[in-house]
Coordinates of N, CA, C and O in Angstrom, one line a residue:
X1 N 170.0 134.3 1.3 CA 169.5 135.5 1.8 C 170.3 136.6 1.1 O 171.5 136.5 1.0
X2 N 169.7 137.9 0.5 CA 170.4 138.6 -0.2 C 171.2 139.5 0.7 O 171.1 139.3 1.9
X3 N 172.2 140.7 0.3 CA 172.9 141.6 1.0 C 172.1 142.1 1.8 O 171.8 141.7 3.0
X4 N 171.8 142.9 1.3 CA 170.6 143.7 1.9 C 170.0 143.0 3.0 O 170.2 143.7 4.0
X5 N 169.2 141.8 3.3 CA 168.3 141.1 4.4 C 169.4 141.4 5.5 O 169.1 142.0 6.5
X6 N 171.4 140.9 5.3 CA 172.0 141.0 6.1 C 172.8 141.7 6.7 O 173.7 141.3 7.4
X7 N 172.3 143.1 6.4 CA 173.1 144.5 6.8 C 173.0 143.9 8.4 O 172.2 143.2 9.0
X8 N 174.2 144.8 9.0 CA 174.7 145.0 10.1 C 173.7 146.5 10.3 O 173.4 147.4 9.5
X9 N 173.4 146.3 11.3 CA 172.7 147.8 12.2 C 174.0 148.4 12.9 O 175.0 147.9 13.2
X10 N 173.2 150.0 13.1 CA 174.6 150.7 14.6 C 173.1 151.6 15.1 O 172.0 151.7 14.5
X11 N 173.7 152.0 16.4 CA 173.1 152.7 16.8 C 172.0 153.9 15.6 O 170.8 154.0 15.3
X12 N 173.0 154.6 15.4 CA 172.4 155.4 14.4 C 171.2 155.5 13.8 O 170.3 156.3 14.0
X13 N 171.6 153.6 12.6 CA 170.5 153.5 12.4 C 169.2 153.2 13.2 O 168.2 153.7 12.7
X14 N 169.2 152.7 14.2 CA 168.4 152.1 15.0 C 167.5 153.3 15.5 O 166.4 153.2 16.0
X15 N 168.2 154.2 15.4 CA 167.7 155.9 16.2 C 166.8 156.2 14.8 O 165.6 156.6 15.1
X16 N 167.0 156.2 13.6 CA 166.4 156.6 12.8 C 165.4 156.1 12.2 O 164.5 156.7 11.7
X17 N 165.4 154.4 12.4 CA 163.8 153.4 12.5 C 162.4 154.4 13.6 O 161.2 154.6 13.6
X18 N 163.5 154.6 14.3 CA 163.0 155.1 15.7 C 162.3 156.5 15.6 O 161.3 156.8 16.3
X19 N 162.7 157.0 15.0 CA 162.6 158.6 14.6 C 161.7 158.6 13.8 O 160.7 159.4 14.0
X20 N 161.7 157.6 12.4 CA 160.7 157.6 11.5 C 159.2 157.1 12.3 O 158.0 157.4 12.2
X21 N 160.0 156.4 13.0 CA 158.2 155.6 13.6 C 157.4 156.8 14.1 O 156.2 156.9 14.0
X22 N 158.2 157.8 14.8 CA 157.4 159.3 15.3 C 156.9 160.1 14.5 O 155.8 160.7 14.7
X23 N 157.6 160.2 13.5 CA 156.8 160.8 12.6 C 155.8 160.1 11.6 O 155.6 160.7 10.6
X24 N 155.1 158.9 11.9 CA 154.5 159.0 11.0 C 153.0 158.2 12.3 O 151.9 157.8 12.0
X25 N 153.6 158.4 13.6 CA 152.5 158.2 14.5 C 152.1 159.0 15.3 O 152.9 159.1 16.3
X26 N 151.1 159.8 15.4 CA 150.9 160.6 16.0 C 151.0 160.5 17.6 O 151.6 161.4 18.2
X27 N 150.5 159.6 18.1 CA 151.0 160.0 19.7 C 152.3 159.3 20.2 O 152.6 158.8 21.3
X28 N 153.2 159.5 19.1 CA 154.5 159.0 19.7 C 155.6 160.2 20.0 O 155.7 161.0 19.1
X29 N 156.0 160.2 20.6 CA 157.3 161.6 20.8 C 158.5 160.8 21.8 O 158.6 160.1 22.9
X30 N 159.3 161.1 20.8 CA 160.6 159.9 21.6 C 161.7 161.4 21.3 O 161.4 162.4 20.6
X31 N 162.6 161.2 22.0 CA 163.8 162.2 22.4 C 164.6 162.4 22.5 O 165.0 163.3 23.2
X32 N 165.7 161.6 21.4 CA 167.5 161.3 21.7 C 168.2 162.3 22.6 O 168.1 163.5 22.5
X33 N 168.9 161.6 23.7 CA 169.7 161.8 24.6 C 170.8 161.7 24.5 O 171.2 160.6 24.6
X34 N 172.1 162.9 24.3 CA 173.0 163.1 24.2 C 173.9 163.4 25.7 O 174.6 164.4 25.9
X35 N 174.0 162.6 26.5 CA 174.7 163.6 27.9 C 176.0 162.9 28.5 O 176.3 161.8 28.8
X36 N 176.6 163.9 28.4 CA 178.0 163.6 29.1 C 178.1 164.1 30.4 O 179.3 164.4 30.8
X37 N 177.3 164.4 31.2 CA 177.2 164.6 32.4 C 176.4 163.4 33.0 O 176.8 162.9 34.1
X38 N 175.5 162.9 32.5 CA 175.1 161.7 33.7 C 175.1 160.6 32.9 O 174.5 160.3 31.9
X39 N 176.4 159.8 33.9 CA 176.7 158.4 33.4 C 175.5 157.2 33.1 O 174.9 157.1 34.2
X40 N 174.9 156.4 32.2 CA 174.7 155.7 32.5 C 172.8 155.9 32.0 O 171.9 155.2 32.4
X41 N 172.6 157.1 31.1 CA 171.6 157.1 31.3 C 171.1 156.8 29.7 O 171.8 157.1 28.7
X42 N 169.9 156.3 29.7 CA 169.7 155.5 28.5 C 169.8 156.5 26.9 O 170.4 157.6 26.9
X43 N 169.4 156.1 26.0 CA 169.8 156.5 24.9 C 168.4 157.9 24.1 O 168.4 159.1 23.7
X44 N 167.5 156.8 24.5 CA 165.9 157.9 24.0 C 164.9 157.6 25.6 O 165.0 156.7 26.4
X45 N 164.0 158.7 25.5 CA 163.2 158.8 26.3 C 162.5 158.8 25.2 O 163.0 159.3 24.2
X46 N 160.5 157.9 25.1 CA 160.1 157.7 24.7 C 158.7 157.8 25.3 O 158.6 157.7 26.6
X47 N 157.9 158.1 24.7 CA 156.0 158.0 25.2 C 155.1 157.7 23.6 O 155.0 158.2 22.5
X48 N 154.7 156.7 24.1 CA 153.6 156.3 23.1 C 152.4 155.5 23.7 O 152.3 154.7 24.7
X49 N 151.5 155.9 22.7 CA 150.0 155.5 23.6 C 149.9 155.8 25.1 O 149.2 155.0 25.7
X50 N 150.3 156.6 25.6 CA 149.9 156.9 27.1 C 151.1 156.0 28.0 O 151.0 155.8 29.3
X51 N 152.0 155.5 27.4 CA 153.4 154.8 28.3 C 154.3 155.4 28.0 O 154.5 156.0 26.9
X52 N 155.3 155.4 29.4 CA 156.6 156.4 29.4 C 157.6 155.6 29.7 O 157.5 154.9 30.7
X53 N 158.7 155.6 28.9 CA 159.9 154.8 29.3 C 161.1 155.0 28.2 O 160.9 155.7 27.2
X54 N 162.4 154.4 28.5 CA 163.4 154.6 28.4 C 164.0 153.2 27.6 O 163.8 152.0 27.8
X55 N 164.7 153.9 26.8 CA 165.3 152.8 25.9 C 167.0 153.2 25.7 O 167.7 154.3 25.7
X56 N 167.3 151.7 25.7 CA 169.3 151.8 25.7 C 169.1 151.4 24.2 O 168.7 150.2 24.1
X57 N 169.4 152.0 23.1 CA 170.5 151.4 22.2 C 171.3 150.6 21.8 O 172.5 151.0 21.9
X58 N 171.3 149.3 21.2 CA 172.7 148.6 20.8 C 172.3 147.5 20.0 O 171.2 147.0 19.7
X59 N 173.9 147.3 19.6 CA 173.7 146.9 18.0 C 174.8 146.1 18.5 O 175.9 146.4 18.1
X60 N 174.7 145.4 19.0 CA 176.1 143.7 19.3 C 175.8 142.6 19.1 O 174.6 142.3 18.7
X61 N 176.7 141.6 19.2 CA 176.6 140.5 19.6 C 177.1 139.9 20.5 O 177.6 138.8 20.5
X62 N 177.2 140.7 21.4 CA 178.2 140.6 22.6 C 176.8 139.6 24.1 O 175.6 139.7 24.3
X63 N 177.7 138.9 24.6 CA 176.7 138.0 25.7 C 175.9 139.3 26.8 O 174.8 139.3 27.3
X64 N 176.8 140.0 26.8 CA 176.2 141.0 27.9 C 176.1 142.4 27.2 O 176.3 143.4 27.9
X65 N 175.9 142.3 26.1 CA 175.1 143.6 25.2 C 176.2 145.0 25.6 O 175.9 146.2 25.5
X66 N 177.7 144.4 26.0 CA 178.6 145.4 26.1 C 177.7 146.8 27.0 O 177.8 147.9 26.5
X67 N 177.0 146.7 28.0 CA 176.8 147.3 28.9 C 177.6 147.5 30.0 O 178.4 146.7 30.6
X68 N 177.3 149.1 30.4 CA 178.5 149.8 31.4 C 178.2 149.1 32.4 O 177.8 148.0 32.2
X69 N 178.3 149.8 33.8 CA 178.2 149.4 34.9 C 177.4 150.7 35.3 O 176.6 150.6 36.2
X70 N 177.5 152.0 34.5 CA 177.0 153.7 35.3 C 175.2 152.6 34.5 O 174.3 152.3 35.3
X71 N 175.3 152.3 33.1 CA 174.1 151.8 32.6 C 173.0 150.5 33.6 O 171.8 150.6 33.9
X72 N 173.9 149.7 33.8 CA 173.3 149.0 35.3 C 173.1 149.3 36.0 O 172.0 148.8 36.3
X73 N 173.4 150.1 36.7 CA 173.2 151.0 38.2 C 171.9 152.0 38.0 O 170.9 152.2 38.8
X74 N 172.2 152.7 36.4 CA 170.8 153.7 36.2 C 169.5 153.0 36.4 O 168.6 153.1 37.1
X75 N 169.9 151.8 35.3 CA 168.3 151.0 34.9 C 168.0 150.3 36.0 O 166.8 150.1 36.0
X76 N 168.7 149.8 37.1 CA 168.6 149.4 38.3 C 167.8 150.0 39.0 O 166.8 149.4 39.5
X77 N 168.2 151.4 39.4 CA 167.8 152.8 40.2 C 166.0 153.0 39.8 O 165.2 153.4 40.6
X78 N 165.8 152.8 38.5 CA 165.1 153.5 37.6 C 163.8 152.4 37.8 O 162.7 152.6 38.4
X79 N 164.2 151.4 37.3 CA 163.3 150.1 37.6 C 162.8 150.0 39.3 O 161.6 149.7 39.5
X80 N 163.6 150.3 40.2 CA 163.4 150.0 41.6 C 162.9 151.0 42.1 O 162.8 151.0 43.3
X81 N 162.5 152.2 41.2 CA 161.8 153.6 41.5 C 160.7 153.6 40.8 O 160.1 154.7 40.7
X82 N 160.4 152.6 40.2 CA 158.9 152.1 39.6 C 158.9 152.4 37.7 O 158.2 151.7 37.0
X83 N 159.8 153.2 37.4 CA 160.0 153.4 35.7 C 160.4 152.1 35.0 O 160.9 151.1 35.3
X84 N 160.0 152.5 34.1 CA 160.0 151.3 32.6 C 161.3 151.5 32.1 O 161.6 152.7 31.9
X85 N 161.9 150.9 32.0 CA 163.3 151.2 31.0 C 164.1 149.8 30.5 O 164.4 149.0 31.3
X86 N 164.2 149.7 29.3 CA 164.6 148.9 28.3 C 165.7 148.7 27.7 O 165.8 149.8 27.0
X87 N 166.7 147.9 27.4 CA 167.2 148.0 26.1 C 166.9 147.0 24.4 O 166.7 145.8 24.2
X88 N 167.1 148.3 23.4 CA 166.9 147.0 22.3 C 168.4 146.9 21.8 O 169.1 147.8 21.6
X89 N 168.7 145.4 21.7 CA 169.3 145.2 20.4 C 169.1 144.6 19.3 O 168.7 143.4 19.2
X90 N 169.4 145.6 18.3 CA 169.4 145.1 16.9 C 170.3 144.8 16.0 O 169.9 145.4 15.0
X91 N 171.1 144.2 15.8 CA 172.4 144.0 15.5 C 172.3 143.7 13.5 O 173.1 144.0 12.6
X92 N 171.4 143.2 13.6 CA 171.2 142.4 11.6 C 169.7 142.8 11.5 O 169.0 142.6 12.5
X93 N 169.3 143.3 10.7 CA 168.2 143.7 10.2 C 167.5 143.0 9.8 O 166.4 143.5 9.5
X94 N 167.8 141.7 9.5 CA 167.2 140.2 9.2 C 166.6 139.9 10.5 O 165.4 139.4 10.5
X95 N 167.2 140.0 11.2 CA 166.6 139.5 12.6 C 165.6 140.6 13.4 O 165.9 141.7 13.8
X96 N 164.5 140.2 13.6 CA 163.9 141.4 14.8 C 164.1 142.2 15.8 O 163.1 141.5 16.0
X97 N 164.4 142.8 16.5 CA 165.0 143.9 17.2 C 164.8 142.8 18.9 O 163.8 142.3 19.4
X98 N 165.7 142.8 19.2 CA 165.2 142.2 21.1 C 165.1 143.0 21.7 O 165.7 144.1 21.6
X99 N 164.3 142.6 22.7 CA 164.1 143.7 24.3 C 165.2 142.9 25.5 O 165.7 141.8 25.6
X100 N 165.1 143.8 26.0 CA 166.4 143.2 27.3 C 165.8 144.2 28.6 O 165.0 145.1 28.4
X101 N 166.4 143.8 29.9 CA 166.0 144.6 31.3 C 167.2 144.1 31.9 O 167.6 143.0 31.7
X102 N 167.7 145.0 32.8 CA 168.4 144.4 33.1 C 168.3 144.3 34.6 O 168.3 145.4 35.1
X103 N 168.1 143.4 35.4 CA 167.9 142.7 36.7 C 169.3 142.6 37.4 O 170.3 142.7 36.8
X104 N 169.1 142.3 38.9 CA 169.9 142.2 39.9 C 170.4 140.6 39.2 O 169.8 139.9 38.5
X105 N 171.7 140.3 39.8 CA 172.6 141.1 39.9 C 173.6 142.1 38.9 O 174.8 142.2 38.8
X106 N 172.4 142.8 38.1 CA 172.9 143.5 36.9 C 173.2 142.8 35.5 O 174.2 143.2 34.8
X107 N 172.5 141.9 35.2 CA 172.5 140.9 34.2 C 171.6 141.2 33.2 O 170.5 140.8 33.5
X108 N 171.8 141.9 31.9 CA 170.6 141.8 30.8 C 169.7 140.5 31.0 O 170.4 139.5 31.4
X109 N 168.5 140.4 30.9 CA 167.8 139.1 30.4 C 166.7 139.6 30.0 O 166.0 140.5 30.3
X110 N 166.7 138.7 29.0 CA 165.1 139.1 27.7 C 163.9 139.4 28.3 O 163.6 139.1 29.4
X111 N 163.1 140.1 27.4 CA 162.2 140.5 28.3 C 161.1 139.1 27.6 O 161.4 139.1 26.4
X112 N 160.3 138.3 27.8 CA 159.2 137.5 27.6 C 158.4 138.3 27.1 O 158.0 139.3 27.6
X113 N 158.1 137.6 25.4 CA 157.5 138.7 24.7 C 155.5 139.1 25.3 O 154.9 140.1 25.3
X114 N 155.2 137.7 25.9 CA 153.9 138.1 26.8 C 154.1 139.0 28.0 O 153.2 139.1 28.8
X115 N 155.0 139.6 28.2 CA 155.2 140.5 29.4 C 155.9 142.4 28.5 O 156.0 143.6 28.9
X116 N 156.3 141.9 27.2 CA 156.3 143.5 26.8 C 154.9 143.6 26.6 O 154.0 142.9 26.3
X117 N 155.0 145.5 26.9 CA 154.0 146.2 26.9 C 153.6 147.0 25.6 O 154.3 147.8 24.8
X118 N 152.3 146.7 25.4 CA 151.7 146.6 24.0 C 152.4 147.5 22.9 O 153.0 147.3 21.8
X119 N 152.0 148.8 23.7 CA 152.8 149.9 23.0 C 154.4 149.6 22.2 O 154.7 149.9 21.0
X120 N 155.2 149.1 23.2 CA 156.8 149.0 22.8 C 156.2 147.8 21.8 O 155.9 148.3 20.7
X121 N 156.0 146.7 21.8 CA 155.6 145.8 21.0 C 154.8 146.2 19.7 O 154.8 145.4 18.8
X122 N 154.2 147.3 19.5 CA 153.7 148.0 18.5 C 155.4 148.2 17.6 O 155.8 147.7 16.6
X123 N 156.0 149.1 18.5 CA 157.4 149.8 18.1 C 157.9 148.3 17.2 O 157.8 148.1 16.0
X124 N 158.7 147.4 18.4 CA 159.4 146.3 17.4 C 158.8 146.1 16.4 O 159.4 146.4 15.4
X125 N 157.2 145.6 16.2 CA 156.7 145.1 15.0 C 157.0 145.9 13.9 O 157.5 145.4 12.8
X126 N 156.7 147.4 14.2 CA 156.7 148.3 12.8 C 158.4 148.2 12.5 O 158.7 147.9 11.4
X127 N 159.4 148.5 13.4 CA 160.9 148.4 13.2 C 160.7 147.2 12.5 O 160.5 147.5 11.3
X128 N 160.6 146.0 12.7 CA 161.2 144.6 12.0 C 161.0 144.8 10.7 O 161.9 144.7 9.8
X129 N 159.3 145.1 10.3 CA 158.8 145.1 9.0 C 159.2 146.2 8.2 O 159.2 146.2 7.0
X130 N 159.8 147.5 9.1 CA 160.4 148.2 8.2 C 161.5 147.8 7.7 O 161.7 148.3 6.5
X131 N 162.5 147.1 8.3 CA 163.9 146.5 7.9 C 164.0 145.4 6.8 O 165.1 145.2 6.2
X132 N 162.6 144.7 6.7 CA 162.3 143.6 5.9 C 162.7 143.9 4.5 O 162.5 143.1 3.6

C-alpha cells in the first residue's frame, strides 16, 4: 500500500472531509463547535436530508476512543432525550470512517451498519471515497 493510502487522520482533517461534503451538497449544513463553557459537548452539529444530530470527532486507536466522562454524560443525556448523536473515528484514511454511540454504562459500541441512518451513511460513503 503506498504512503498516501496510510496517512494518519486528526481531527482537523476529519472536520475538513466534513466541510467539503457541505459545500458541495446542498441540503447539508454542519457547524463546528468550539466551547469551553459546556463540557462534553460534541464536536459538529450537523443536518442533512431532513436529519439532525451530533457528531464527536476522533482520530485514535485507543479501545475506548479516549472519550471524557463530561462526553458520556452529554451523549447519554442527549440520546435519553430522544437526539441522535454520534461519534466517528477515523484514524488511517485507508480505512473507512466508524460510527460509535455511546450506551450505558457509558461504553462506545459500533453502531450496526443496518441501523445507521441513511443520511450519515451517505456522509461516510462520500468521506471514505474521498480519502481513497
Amino acid at each position: 500500500m503506498s504512503r498516501q493510502l496510510k496517512r494518519k487522520l486528526n481531527e482537523k482533517k476529519i472536520w475538513s472531509y466534513l466541510n467539503q461534503f457541505q459545500k458541495e451538497h446542498k441540503r447539508a449544513h454542519f457547524t463546528k463547535i468550539e466551547s469551553a463553557t459546556i463540557n462534553g459537548i460534541p464536536d459538529v452539529h450537523c443536518c442533512f436530508e431532513d436529519l439532525s444530530f451530533w457528531v464527536e470527532l476522533k482520530a485514535n486507536q485507543v479501545k475506548n476512543l479516549n472519550i471524557s466522562k463530561y462526553q458520556i454524560a452529554w451523549h447519554l443525556n442527549h440520546r435519553e432525550s430522544g437526539g441522535l448523536c454520534f461519534i466517528m473515528n477515523w484514524p488511517l484514511s485507508h480505512v473507512p470512517p466508524k460510527l460509535y454511540e455511546i450506551r450505558e454504562p457509558g461504553i462506545p459500541v459500533p453502531v450496526p451498519v443496518a441501523q445507521i441512518p441513511t443520511p450519515v451513511s451517505q456522509i461516510l460513503s462520500w468521506m471514505a471515497r474521498q480519502a481513497a
